[in-house]
Coordinates of C-alpha atoms in Angstrom, one line a residue:
M30 CA 4.1 -10.6 26.4
L31 CA 2.8 -9.2 23.6
G32 CA 3.0 -4.9 22.1
I33 CA 0.2 -4.1 19.1
S34 CA 1.0 -0.4 17.5
A35 CA -2.6 0.2 15.4
F36 CA -4.6 2.9 13.8
Y37 CA -2.0 5.7 12.3
H38 CA 0.2 4.3 10.0
D39 CA 2.5 0.8 10.1
S40 CA 0.6 -0.8 12.3
A41 CA 2.8 -4.0 14.4
A42 CA 2.8 -6.5 16.4
A43 CA 5.7 -7.5 18.4
I44 CA 5.8 -10.7 21.2
L45 CA 8.5 -11.6 23.8
V46 CA 8.4 -14.8 25.9
D47 CA 10.5 -14.6 29.2
G48 CA 11.7 -11.3 28.2
Q49 CA 13.6 -13.1 24.3
I50 CA 12.0 -11.1 21.4
V51 CA 10.5 -14.0 19.6
G52 CA 8.5 -11.7 16.3
A53 CA 7.3 -9.1 15.1
A54 CA 6.2 -8.1 11.8
Q55 CA 4.3 -5.2 10.1
E56 CA 0.4 -5.8 8.9
E57 CA 1.3 -4.2 5.7
R58 CA 3.1 -7.8 5.0
F59 CA 0.5 -9.6 5.3
S60 CA -2.4 -7.6 4.1
R61 CA -0.2 -6.0 1.2
I62 CA -1.5 -2.5 2.1
K63 CA 1.3 -0.7 2.0
H64 CA 1.6 1.3 5.5
D65 CA -1.7 -0.9 6.8
A66 CA -3.0 1.1 10.2
G67 CA -5.5 -1.2 10.4
F68 CA -6.2 -3.3 13.5
P69 CA -2.9 -6.4 13.2
V70 CA -5.0 -8.9 12.9
H71 CA -2.2 -11.2 10.2
A72 CA 0.4 -10.1 12.5
I73 CA -0.8 -10.7 15.9
S74 CA -1.7 -14.2 14.5
Y75 CA 1.7 -14.2 13.2
C76 CA 3.5 -13.6 16.9
L77 CA 1.0 -15.9 18.0
E78 CA 1.9 -18.7 16.3
A79 CA 6.2 -17.2 16.4
A80 CA 6.1 -18.6 20.1
G81 CA 3.9 -21.1 20.2
L82 CA 1.2 -19.9 22.3
T83 CA -2.4 -18.7 22.0
L84 CA -4.0 -15.2 23.1
S85 CA -5.4 -16.9 26.6
E86 CA -1.5 -17.5 27.2
I87 CA -0.4 -14.1 27.1
D88 CA 0.5 -12.9 30.3
R89 CA -0.4 -8.5 29.6
I90 CA -1.2 -6.8 26.1
V91 CA 0.4 -3.3 26.0
F92 CA -0.6 -0.7 22.6
Y93 CA 2.1 2.3 21.9
D94 CA -0.2 5.1 22.7
K95 CA -3.0 6.9 24.8
P96 CA -5.8 8.1 22.4
I97 CA -7.1 9.9 25.0
L98 CA -4.8 11.9 24.8
K99 CA -4.2 12.2 21.4
F100 CA -7.7 13.1 21.4
E101 CA -7.1 16.0 24.1
R102 CA -3.7 17.8 22.0
L103 CA -6.7 17.7 18.9
L104 CA -9.1 19.7 21.4
E105 CA -6.5 21.9 22.8
T106 CA -5.2 22.4 19.0
Y107 CA -9.1 23.4 17.6
V108 CA -9.4 25.5 20.8
S109 CA -6.1 27.9 20.5
Y110 CA -6.7 27.9 16.6
A111 CA -9.8 28.3 16.3
P112 CA -11.9 29.5 14.1
S113 CA -9.2 28.4 11.8
G114 CA -9.3 25.0 10.9
I115 CA -12.8 24.4 11.0
R116 CA -13.3 22.4 8.1
S117 CA -10.5 19.9 9.1
F118 CA -12.5 19.8 12.5
I119 CA -15.4 18.9 11.1
A120 CA -14.1 16.1 9.6
A121 CA -11.8 14.7 12.2
M122 CA -14.6 15.0 15.4
P123 CA -17.2 11.8 13.8
V124 CA -14.0 9.6 14.0
W125 CA -12.9 10.5 17.1
L126 CA -16.2 10.6 18.4
K127 CA -17.5 6.8 16.6
D128 CA -13.9 5.1 16.9
K129 CA -11.0 6.4 18.3
L130 CA -12.4 7.3 21.9
Y131 CA -13.6 3.7 22.3
L132 CA -10.3 2.4 21.3
K133 CA -10.0 0.6 24.3
Q134 CA -12.6 -1.6 23.8
A135 CA -12.4 -1.8 20.0
I136 CA -9.0 -3.8 20.1
R137 CA -10.4 -5.6 23.0
E138 CA -13.2 -6.4 20.2
D139 CA -10.9 -6.7 18.1
L140 CA -8.3 -9.6 20.1
A141 CA -11.8 -11.9 21.5
E142 CA -12.8 -12.4 17.7
L143 CA -9.2 -13.3 17.1
G144 CA -8.3 -15.5 19.9
D145 CA -12.5 -16.9 20.6
M146 CA -12.3 -15.6 23.5
K147 CA -15.1 -14.3 25.7
N148 CA -14.2 -10.8 26.2
K149 CA -14.0 -10.6 30.3
D150 CA -11.4 -13.9 29.9
L151 CA -8.7 -11.5 27.8
P152 CA -5.6 -11.1 28.8
P153 CA -5.2 -7.3 30.6
L154 CA -4.6 -4.6 28.4
L155 CA -2.1 -1.5 28.8
F156 CA -1.8 1.5 27.3
A157 CA 1.8 3.0 27.5
E158 CA 2.2 6.5 26.6
H159 CA 3.6 6.9 22.0
H160 CA 7.2 8.7 23.1
Q161 CA 7.6 6.2 26.1
S162 CA 7.8 3.2 23.8
H163 CA 9.8 4.6 20.7
A164 CA 12.2 5.4 24.2
A165 CA 11.4 1.6 24.9
S166 CA 12.4 0.2 21.7
A167 CA 15.3 2.5 21.7
F168 CA 17.1 1.4 24.4
Y169 CA 15.8 -2.1 25.7
P170 CA 16.8 -4.4 22.7
S171 CA 20.3 -2.0 22.6
P172 CA 23.9 -3.2 23.7
F173 CA 24.3 -0.7 26.6
E174 CA 23.9 -1.4 30.0
R175 CA 23.3 1.8 29.7
A176 CA 22.6 5.2 28.1
A177 CA 21.2 7.9 26.8
V178 CA 17.3 8.1 24.9
L179 CA 16.4 10.6 21.8
C180 CA 13.2 9.9 20.2
L181 CA 12.9 12.5 17.2
D182 CA 9.1 12.1 14.9
G183 CA 6.0 13.9 14.0
V184 CA 3.8 13.5 16.7
G185 CA 3.0 10.7 19.8
E186 CA 0.1 12.1 22.2
W187 CA 1.7 15.6 22.9
A188 CA 6.0 15.0 22.6
T189 CA 7.9 15.5 19.3
T190 CA 11.2 14.8 21.0
S191 CA 12.5 13.2 24.3
V192 CA 14.4 12.5 25.8
W193 CA 15.4 9.5 28.6
V194 CA 18.4 8.1 30.3
G195 CA 17.8 4.4 30.3
N196 CA 19.8 2.3 33.5
G197 CA 19.1 -1.8 33.7
R198 CA 15.3 -1.9 33.4
E199 CA 15.6 1.7 34.0
L200 CA 13.7 3.7 32.0
T201 CA 13.9 7.8 32.8
P202 CA 12.1 10.2 31.3
L203 CA 14.1 13.9 31.2
W204 CA 12.5 16.6 28.9
E205 CA 10.5 17.2 25.4
I206 CA 9.7 19.7 22.8
D207 CA 5.8 19.6 22.5
F208 CA 3.5 20.0 19.3
P209 CA 3.4 21.7 17.2
H210 CA 6.8 22.2 17.3
S211 CA 8.0 19.0 15.0
L212 CA 11.9 18.2 13.4
G213 CA 9.4 15.3 11.9
L214 CA 6.5 17.6 10.5
L215 CA 8.5 20.0 9.1
Y216 CA 10.6 17.1 7.8
S217 CA 7.3 16.0 6.4
A218 CA 6.2 19.7 4.9
F219 CA 9.4 19.8 3.0
T220 CA 8.7 16.3 1.5
Y221 CA 4.8 17.5 1.0
Y222 CA 6.0 20.5 -1.2
T223 CA 8.3 18.6 -3.6
G224 CA 5.5 16.1 -3.9
F225 CA 6.1 13.2 -2.4
K226 CA 3.7 12.1 -0.1
V227 CA 4.3 12.2 3.9
N228 CA 5.0 9.2 6.1
S229 CA 6.1 7.6 3.3
G230 CA 8.1 10.3 0.9
E231 CA 10.1 11.6 3.4
Y232 CA 13.0 9.0 2.4
K233 CA 12.8 9.7 -0.9
L234 CA 13.7 13.3 0.2
M235 CA 17.0 12.4 2.0
G236 CA 17.9 10.4 -1.4
L237 CA 17.3 13.8 -3.8
A238 CA 19.4 16.1 -1.4
P239 CA 22.7 14.6 -2.6
Y240 CA 21.6 16.2 -5.9
G241 CA 20.9 20.6 -5.0
E242 CA 22.5 23.5 -2.9
P243 CA 21.8 24.3 0.1
T244 CA 20.3 27.3 -1.2
Y245 CA 17.2 28.0 1.2
V246 CA 18.8 27.1 4.4
D247 CA 19.1 30.8 5.7
A248 CA 15.3 31.0 3.8
I249 CA 14.7 28.2 6.7
L250 CA 16.4 29.0 9.6
D251 CA 14.9 32.3 9.0
N252 CA 11.8 32.5 8.4
L253 CA 10.6 28.7 9.6
I254 CA 12.7 27.4 12.8
D255 CA 13.9 29.4 15.7
L256 CA 17.0 27.0 16.5
K257 CA 19.4 27.5 19.8
D258 CA 22.1 26.5 20.3
D259 CA 21.2 23.8 22.7
G260 CA 18.6 22.0 18.8
T261 CA 15.5 23.0 20.6
F262 CA 13.5 24.6 18.2
R263 CA 10.2 26.3 18.0
L264 CA 8.5 26.4 14.6
D265 CA 6.5 29.7 13.0
M266 CA 3.1 28.2 12.7
S267 CA 1.9 31.1 10.4
Y268 CA 3.6 28.8 7.9
F269 CA 2.5 25.4 8.2
N270 CA -1.1 24.3 8.3
Y271 CA -0.8 20.4 9.2
A272 CA -1.7 21.9 12.7
T273 CA -5.6 22.2 12.3
G274 CA -5.8 21.6 8.4
L275 CA -6.1 19.2 5.6
T276 CA -2.6 19.9 3.7
M277 CA 1.1 20.7 5.6
T278 CA 1.6 23.9 3.8
N279 CA -0.1 26.6 3.4
K280 CA 0.6 30.1 0.8
R281 CA 3.3 31.8 3.4
F282 CA 5.3 28.8 2.7
D283 CA 4.5 29.0 -0.2
A284 CA 5.6 32.7 -1.5
L285 CA 8.8 31.9 0.7
F286 CA 10.0 29.5 -1.9
G287 CA 8.3 31.3 -4.9
G288 CA 5.4 29.3 -5.5
P289 CA 2.8 26.2 -5.2
P290 CA 3.9 22.9 -3.4
R291 CA 5.8 20.2 -6.7
R292 CA 2.3 18.4 -8.4
P293 CA 3.1 15.1 -7.6
E294 CA 4.6 12.6 -10.3
S295 CA 6.0 15.7 -12.4
P296 CA 9.3 16.7 -13.1
I297 CA 11.1 17.4 -10.4
S298 CA 13.3 20.7 -10.8
Q299 CA 16.5 22.2 -9.5
Q300 CA 14.7 24.0 -7.2
E301 CA 13.5 21.1 -5.8
M302 CA 16.9 19.7 -5.6
D303 CA 17.5 22.5 -3.6
I304 CA 15.1 22.4 -1.5
A305 CA 15.5 18.7 -0.4
A306 CA 19.5 19.6 0.3
S307 CA 19.3 22.6 2.3
I308 CA 15.8 21.2 5.0
Q309 CA 18.5 17.9 5.4
Q310 CA 21.1 19.9 5.9
V311 CA 19.3 21.6 8.7
T312 CA 17.8 18.6 10.1
E313 CA 21.6 17.2 10.6
E314 CA 22.2 20.0 12.0
V315 CA 19.1 20.1 15.0
V316 CA 20.5 16.4 15.0
L317 CA 23.8 18.0 16.1
R318 CA 23.2 20.1 18.2
L319 CA 20.2 18.0 20.7
A320 CA 22.9 15.0 21.1
K321 CA 25.2 17.8 21.8
T322 CA 23.2 18.7 24.6
V323 CA 22.2 15.4 25.8
H324 CA 25.5 13.8 26.1
E325 CA 26.8 17.2 28.2
E326 CA 23.4 16.9 30.3
T327 CA 23.6 12.6 31.1
G328 CA 27.0 12.7 30.7
E329 CA 26.4 8.7 29.0
T330 CA 28.7 8.1 26.0
A331 CA 26.4 5.9 24.7
L332 CA 23.8 6.9 22.3
C333 CA 20.0 5.2 21.7
L334 CA 17.9 6.3 18.9
A335 CA 14.9 5.8 17.4
G336 CA 11.1 7.6 15.9
G337 CA 10.7 8.4 12.4
V338 CA 13.5 11.2 12.2
A339 CA 16.4 7.8 13.5
L340 CA 15.7 7.0 10.3
N341 CA 17.6 9.7 8.8
C342 CA 20.5 8.0 8.0
V343 CA 22.4 10.6 6.6
A344 CA 21.7 12.6 10.0
N345 CA 23.5 9.3 11.6
G346 CA 26.1 8.7 10.0
R347 CA 27.1 11.8 11.1
L348 CA 26.4 11.6 14.4
L349 CA 28.9 8.9 14.5
R350 CA 31.1 10.9 13.1
E351 CA 31.0 13.4 14.6
G352 CA 30.2 12.5 18.2
P353 CA 30.1 13.7 20.8
F354 CA 28.8 10.4 21.3
D355 CA 31.2 6.9 21.5
D356 CA 28.6 4.9 19.8
I357 CA 25.0 5.1 18.8
W358 CA 22.6 2.7 18.5
V359 CA 19.1 2.8 16.4
Q360 CA 16.2 0.6 16.5
P361 CA 16.4 -0.8 12.9
A362 CA 11.8 -0.3 13.5
A363 CA 12.7 3.0 14.5
G364 CA 8.9 4.1 13.5
D365 CA 5.5 3.0 14.7
A366 CA 6.0 -0.2 13.9
G367 CA 8.8 -0.1 16.4
G368 CA 6.5 1.2 19.2
A369 CA 4.7 -2.4 18.9
L370 CA 7.6 -4.0 19.7
G371 CA 8.5 -1.6 22.8
A372 CA 5.1 -1.2 24.4
A373 CA 6.1 -5.6 24.4
L374 CA 9.3 -4.4 26.3
L375 CA 7.7 -2.0 28.5
G376 CA 4.8 -4.6 29.6
W377 CA 8.4 -6.9 30.3
H378 CA 10.2 -4.5 32.0
V379 CA 8.1 -1.3 33.4
Y380 CA 4.7 -3.2 34.5
E381 CA 6.3 -6.6 35.2
Q382 CA 9.5 -5.0 36.6
K383 CA 11.6 -7.5 35.2
E384 CA 15.7 -7.2 34.6
R385 CA 17.2 -6.4 31.9
I386 CA 20.9 -8.6 30.4
A387 CA 21.9 -6.2 27.7
V388 CA 22.7 -8.1 24.4
P389 CA 26.6 -8.2 23.0
G390 CA 25.6 -6.8 19.1
D391 CA 21.9 -6.4 20.8
A392 CA 18.6 -8.8 21.4
M393 CA 17.3 -7.8 17.7
R394 CA 18.5 -10.9 15.9
G395 CA 19.8 -9.4 13.2
S396 CA 15.8 -7.5 13.1
Y397 CA 15.0 -10.9 11.2
L398 CA 12.0 -11.3 13.4
G399 CA 9.0 -12.3 10.6
P400 CA 7.9 -15.7 9.6
E401 CA 9.7 -18.7 7.6
F402 CA 9.1 -21.1 5.4
D403 CA 11.0 -24.9 4.4
D404 CA 11.8 -26.8 1.5
E405 CA 8.3 -27.7 1.3
A406 CA 6.4 -25.0 2.1
I407 CA 8.6 -23.6 -0.6
R408 CA 7.9 -26.2 -3.4
T409 CA 4.6 -26.4 -2.3
A410 CA 4.0 -22.6 -3.5
L411 CA 6.3 -22.7 -6.3
D412 CA 4.1 -25.6 -8.0
A413 CA 1.3 -23.7 -7.1
A414 CA 2.4 -21.1 -9.4
D415 CA 3.7 -23.4 -12.4
A416 CA 7.4 -22.4 -11.2
R417 CA 9.9 -24.2 -13.0
Y418 CA 12.9 -24.6 -10.5
Q419 CA 16.1 -26.9 -9.2
R420 CA 16.6 -27.1 -5.9
L421 CA 20.5 -26.6 -5.0
D422 CA 23.1 -26.8 -2.1
D423 CA 24.4 -24.4 -0.6
P424 CA 27.8 -24.4 -2.1
E425 CA 26.3 -24.8 -5.3
L426 CA 23.8 -22.1 -5.2
M427 CA 26.0 -19.7 -3.8
S428 CA 28.9 -20.6 -6.8
R429 CA 26.1 -20.4 -9.1
L430 CA 24.1 -17.2 -7.8
A431 CA 28.2 -16.1 -7.8
G432 CA 28.5 -16.3 -11.1
L433 CA 24.9 -15.5 -12.4
M434 CA 25.4 -12.3 -10.5
G435 CA 28.9 -11.6 -12.2
E436 CA 27.0 -11.5 -15.6
E437 CA 24.7 -8.7 -13.9
K438 CA 21.9 -10.6 -13.7
V439 CA 19.4 -8.9 -10.8
V440 CA 18.3 -11.6 -8.2
G441 CA 15.7 -12.0 -5.8
W442 CA 16.7 -13.1 -2.6
F443 CA 14.1 -14.9 -0.7
Q444 CA 15.5 -16.5 2.4
G445 CA 15.3 -17.3 6.2
R446 CA 12.6 -14.9 8.4
M447 CA 11.7 -11.9 6.6
E448 CA 13.0 -8.9 8.3
F449 CA 11.4 -5.9 10.8
G450 CA 11.5 -2.3 9.5
P451 CA 11.9 -0.6 6.2
R452 CA 14.9 -2.0 5.3
A453 CA 15.6 -5.7 3.4
L454 CA 18.2 -7.0 5.1
G455 CA 18.9 -9.9 3.4
G456 CA 15.4 -11.7 4.0
R457 CA 13.8 -10.2 1.4
S458 CA 16.6 -8.4 -1.3
I459 CA 16.4 -7.7 -4.7
I460 CA 20.7 -7.8 -5.2
G461 CA 23.6 -7.3 -7.7
D462 CA 26.6 -6.9 -8.9
P463 CA 28.0 -3.0 -7.4
R464 CA 30.6 -3.4 -10.4
S465 CA 28.1 -2.2 -13.5
A466 CA 27.8 0.8 -14.5
K467 CA 24.1 0.1 -15.5
M468 CA 22.7 -1.5 -13.1
Q469 CA 21.4 1.3 -10.5
S470 CA 19.0 2.8 -13.4
V471 CA 18.2 -1.2 -14.5
M472 CA 16.7 -1.9 -10.7
N473 CA 15.6 1.7 -10.5
L474 CA 13.4 1.7 -14.1
K475 CA 13.2 -2.1 -15.1
I476 CA 12.5 -3.5 -11.4
K477 CA 11.2 -1.8 -9.2
Y478 CA 9.4 1.0 -11.3
R479 CA 10.3 3.9 -9.6
E480 CA 12.0 7.2 -9.6
S481 CA 15.6 7.6 -12.0
F482 CA 17.3 9.4 -8.5
R483 CA 16.5 7.2 -5.9
P484 CA 20.6 5.4 -4.4
F485 CA 20.0 1.8 -3.9
A486 CA 22.1 0.3 -1.1
P487 CA 25.4 -2.5 -0.4
S488 CA 25.3 -5.1 2.2
V489 CA 28.9 -5.5 2.5
L490 CA 30.8 -7.9 4.4
R491 CA 31.5 -6.8 7.9
E492 CA 34.9 -8.1 8.1
R493 CA 36.2 -5.3 4.5
V494 CA 34.2 -2.7 5.6
S495 CA 36.8 -1.3 6.3
D496 CA 38.4 -1.8 3.0
Y497 CA 35.2 0.4 0.8
F498 CA 33.6 2.9 2.9
D499 CA 35.4 5.7 5.4
M500 CA 34.1 3.6 8.8
D501 CA 35.0 0.7 10.5
A502 CA 31.9 -0.2 12.8
D503 CA 28.6 -2.1 13.0
S504 CA 25.7 -1.3 10.8
P505 CA 24.0 -4.1 10.2
Y506 CA 20.1 -1.8 9.4
M507 CA 20.8 0.1 6.6
L508 CA 21.1 3.3 8.7
I509 CA 24.1 4.7 8.7
V510 CA 25.8 6.4 5.6
A511 CA 29.4 6.7 5.7
D512 CA 31.5 7.9 2.4
V513 CA 33.1 5.2 -0.4
R514 CA 36.8 5.4 0.4
K515 CA 39.2 7.8 -2.1
D516 CA 41.4 5.1 -3.8
L517 CA 38.4 4.1 -4.7
L518 CA 36.6 7.0 -7.0
V519 CA 37.1 7.6 -9.9
E520 CA 38.2 11.8 -11.0
L521 CA 35.9 13.5 -12.8
D522 CA 37.0 15.9 -15.8
E523 CA 36.6 19.0 -15.8
E524 CA 32.7 19.1 -17.5
Q525 CA 32.4 16.2 -15.5
Q526 CA 32.4 18.0 -12.1
K527 CA 30.5 21.8 -13.8
L528 CA 27.2 18.8 -14.1
S529 CA 24.4 19.8 -12.0
G530 CA 21.1 18.0 -10.2
I531 CA 19.9 15.0 -12.5
D532 CA 22.6 15.3 -14.8
K533 CA 24.5 14.0 -11.9
L534 CA 22.8 10.7 -12.0
N535 CA 24.9 8.7 -14.9
L536 CA 28.0 9.8 -13.7
K537 CA 30.5 6.5 -12.5
R538 CA 32.1 8.2 -9.6
S539 CA 33.3 4.9 -8.1
Q540 CA 34.8 1.2 -8.5
L541 CA 31.1 0.0 -7.3
P542 CA 29.1 3.0 -9.8
A543 CA 25.3 0.8 -8.5
I544 CA 25.8 1.3 -4.6
T545 CA 27.9 5.7 -5.3
H546 CA 25.4 8.7 -4.2
V547 CA 26.2 11.6 -6.3
D548 CA 28.2 13.0 -2.8
N549 CA 30.0 10.0 -2.9
S550 CA 28.7 9.0 -0.1
A551 CA 26.8 5.3 0.6
R552 CA 23.6 3.7 3.2
I553 CA 25.6 1.1 4.6
Q554 CA 24.7 -3.3 5.0
T555 CA 27.4 -4.2 6.8
V556 CA 26.7 -8.3 7.0
H557 CA 27.4 -10.4 9.7
E558 CA 27.8 -14.1 10.4
G559 CA 26.2 -14.6 13.6
T560 CA 22.7 -12.9 12.5
N561 CA 22.6 -13.9 8.8
P562 CA 24.6 -16.7 7.6
R563 CA 23.6 -17.6 4.5
Y564 CA 23.5 -14.1 3.1
H565 CA 27.2 -14.4 4.6
A566 CA 27.9 -16.7 2.9
L567 CA 26.7 -15.6 -1.0
L568 CA 28.8 -12.6 0.0
K569 CA 31.8 -14.9 0.9
A570 CA 30.9 -17.1 -2.8
F571 CA 30.7 -13.5 -5.0
E572 CA 33.8 -12.7 -3.6
A573 CA 35.5 -15.4 -4.4
Q574 CA 34.7 -15.4 -7.5
T575 CA 34.9 -11.4 -8.5
G576 CA 37.0 -10.7 -5.2
C577 CA 34.6 -7.8 -4.5
G578 CA 33.0 -7.9 -1.1
V579 CA 29.5 -6.3 -1.6
L580 CA 26.9 -6.4 -3.7
V581 CA 24.1 -4.1 -3.7
N582 CA 20.8 -4.7 -1.8
T583 CA 18.0 -3.2 -2.4
S584 CA 13.8 -4.0 -0.9
F585 CA 12.4 -7.0 -3.1
N586 CA 8.8 -5.0 -4.0
V587 CA 7.7 -2.9 -6.7
R588 CA 7.5 1.1 -6.1
G589 CA 4.3 1.2 -3.4
E590 CA 4.5 -2.5 -2.6
P591 CA 5.2 -4.0 0.9
I592 CA 8.7 -6.4 0.9
V593 CA 7.1 -9.6 0.2
C594 CA 5.8 -12.4 2.8
T595 CA 5.2 -15.1 0.9
P596 CA 7.2 -17.7 -1.4
A597 CA 4.4 -16.4 -4.2
D598 CA 4.6 -12.4 -3.1
A599 CA 8.5 -13.0 -3.8
Y600 CA 7.0 -15.8 -7.5
R601 CA 4.5 -13.3 -8.3
C602 CA 7.3 -9.9 -8.2
F603 CA 9.5 -11.8 -10.0
M604 CA 7.4 -12.6 -13.4
R605 CA 5.6 -8.4 -13.5
T606 CA 9.2 -7.4 -13.0
E607 CA 12.3 -7.5 -15.5
M608 CA 14.5 -9.5 -12.5
D609 CA 16.6 -12.2 -14.3
V610 CA 16.6 -14.7 -11.1
L611 CA 15.1 -15.7 -8.1
V612 CA 16.2 -17.7 -5.5
V613 CA 13.7 -19.1 -2.5
G614 CA 15.8 -20.8 -0.1
N615 CA 17.2 -23.4 -1.8
F616 CA 15.7 -23.0 -5.5
L617 CA 17.0 -21.6 -7.7
L618 CA 14.1 -19.8 -10.4
L619 CA 15.2 -18.6 -14.2
K620 CA 13.4 -16.0 -15.3
E621 CA 14.0 -17.8 -18.9
D622 CA 12.6 -21.6 -18.3
Q623 CA 9.0 -20.0 -17.4
T624 CA 5.9 -19.6 -19.0
P625 CA 5.7 -16.2 -19.9
W626 CA 3.0 -13.7 -18.5
E627 CA 0.6 -12.5 -20.3
K628 CA 1.8 -8.6 -21.2
D629 CA -1.3 -7.2 -18.3
E630 CA 0.5 -3.9 -17.3
A631 CA -3.3 -3.1 -15.9
W632 CA -1.2 -4.9 -11.7
K633 CA 0.4 -1.5 -11.6
E634 CA -2.1 0.6 -10.5
E635 CA -2.7 -2.8 -7.9
F636 CA -0.9 -0.8 -5.7
A637 CA -0.8 3.4 -5.0
L638 CA 2.1 5.3 -5.7
D639 CA 4.9 6.3 -2.2

C-alpha cells in the first residue's frame, strides 16, 4: 500500500507491507528544496526500494486529499467574497484549470513514468479526504486500541478542525469546523504579521513567545476570534485577507496592532514578542477547550493528534499536564507529509478492511523510516569528498565522542535511518553538551546561521527524564514541552529578573543552560534503547563520563536547508559550518584533519531563508 501527499507543501510518500510501516520520507530530503511540493518521485522510489517492491507489485496507491473538493471550496469562497479577491482569483484559475483539476491524470502519468509502465497497468489510484488522512495518521499508528482523535491545521478541502473516534480499524468522523474559520490560519496570520514565513515560520513564533508578555490576548479575543466555552470558534474575516487575497492580513488588522507587518529579517521588537506570547496563549486556550469538549462527548481516555497545529509542542505539554485525557499521542509527521502515511493506512484498514492491532509504544518505529547507509556506501561517499576519517568500533567511538562533547565540541551525528517528520531525533542531528553556557549561541549563529532567540531541545535518556524535567512520560518525537526541574534552576538576582525581551537570552537559567528556554521550559525528546540503541548508547557514554544523561539536539542542516539525507549531504554541511566533529556511522571526522574548503559564502544563497 503506497500513500502519497503532494502539490501543496511537504510532499511525501509512505509504504506499508502487510499493514506494517516499512518506509516513509519527505521529497525535500532528496531534492534539497525545503518544503518541496512537487510530485514525490524520489520519495516514492525510496519507499519502493525500502519495501523491495516494484510499482507493479503495489496493491493500491492512495492520495491524501481530494482536489475536486478543494476546487469547490475555492470557487465557493470567491463567489461569496466577490468582487473582492479578483486579483487572487485571476492568478489562481489558470493553474487550477490547466493542472490541478486533472491531478488524477497527472499523477497516473508521473507514476507510469516512474514505474516504466503503461498507464492502464498501474495499480488502482484512490483519493482520501485531507482530514481523514490526518486522522488515520494519528490513530492507526498510535498505541491505543481506541481513542478520540483531534485534527487541527490550516485547511484541507473544507475542514480546518475535525473530531473523530478510532476503535480497532474503524475511524468515525463526529464533527468539524470549516474554512475560513481556522486556528491554523489564525496562527499563520500572526506568523506573517511578525515577519516570518507562513507554513515554515510558525515554530519561530512559538519559540519567540516566552520573550514577550501576552498583552494582546484581549484584543485577539475581542476582535479576531469568537471563542466559545466548548472551544468552537469563528473568525471575524474583516481582519484577514487569506480567503481571497494575496496576503494573510489586511489594513484593518494592521490598525488593530498599530502598524504594518514586520519586514522579514528586520530587527524583532518587543511588540513582536508580545504578539507571539498573546497568540500562543490564545491557541493553547482553544486547544484545551476543544480537548475538554471532545473528552466529554466521546468518553475516551486517550487522545490522538495530527495536523500542523499538533506540532505546537507547548500546547501539547499543557494537554498532557492539565488533561482531561489520561494519555495523548501525537503523530511525529503531523503536517501534510504525514498525510501520505495516513493515506496508506486508510488503504489498508478502510479500503482493504484489514484489522488493526495496536502496537505497544506505537507503530512508527521511532519515526526512523528513511534511508540508511552501510559502511561501504559511507566510505565511498567520504572518499569521493577527499575526507580524512577514522573508523572506530562502537565502544571506542562512543567514549571518544563523549569526551569531545565534554570539551564543548559540536558534533554532526549521522546514524541509521533518516527521520520522518520535521524533527531530528538522533538519526540526522547536531549534538553537544547541554551544560555549556555558550552552546546555544554557538549553534545558532556559527552552525545553523539562524536567529539567536531560537531554543534547542534536549535529548534525554528515557529512564532519567524525571531527574531533569517535571514530567515522567514518553516523548520520543520531541512534541512535548515541560519545565526544567526547579532544583536544577539558577536563581536570578533582582536586576536579572527585571530584564525583558531579548535581553533575557544570555542569562544562565539552569545547570543545563543550552536547553533551558527563557521560561525555564524545554522541548523534550526521550531516547529509548529499543528504537535508537546507538543514540541511547552515546547518551549512556556521555552520562558515564560527565554524570549528565542529556544532550543538546538540533536538526542536521543550516537555516533554509532540508535535514541532510546522505553522507555527502552531511559532509558538505559539516565543512560549510563551524561544526567540530562529524560522525557518519562508525566513521569519525575531525574538522582540524580536513583539507580546508575555500571560504565561499555564496553557498548560503543556495537555500531560501525559512
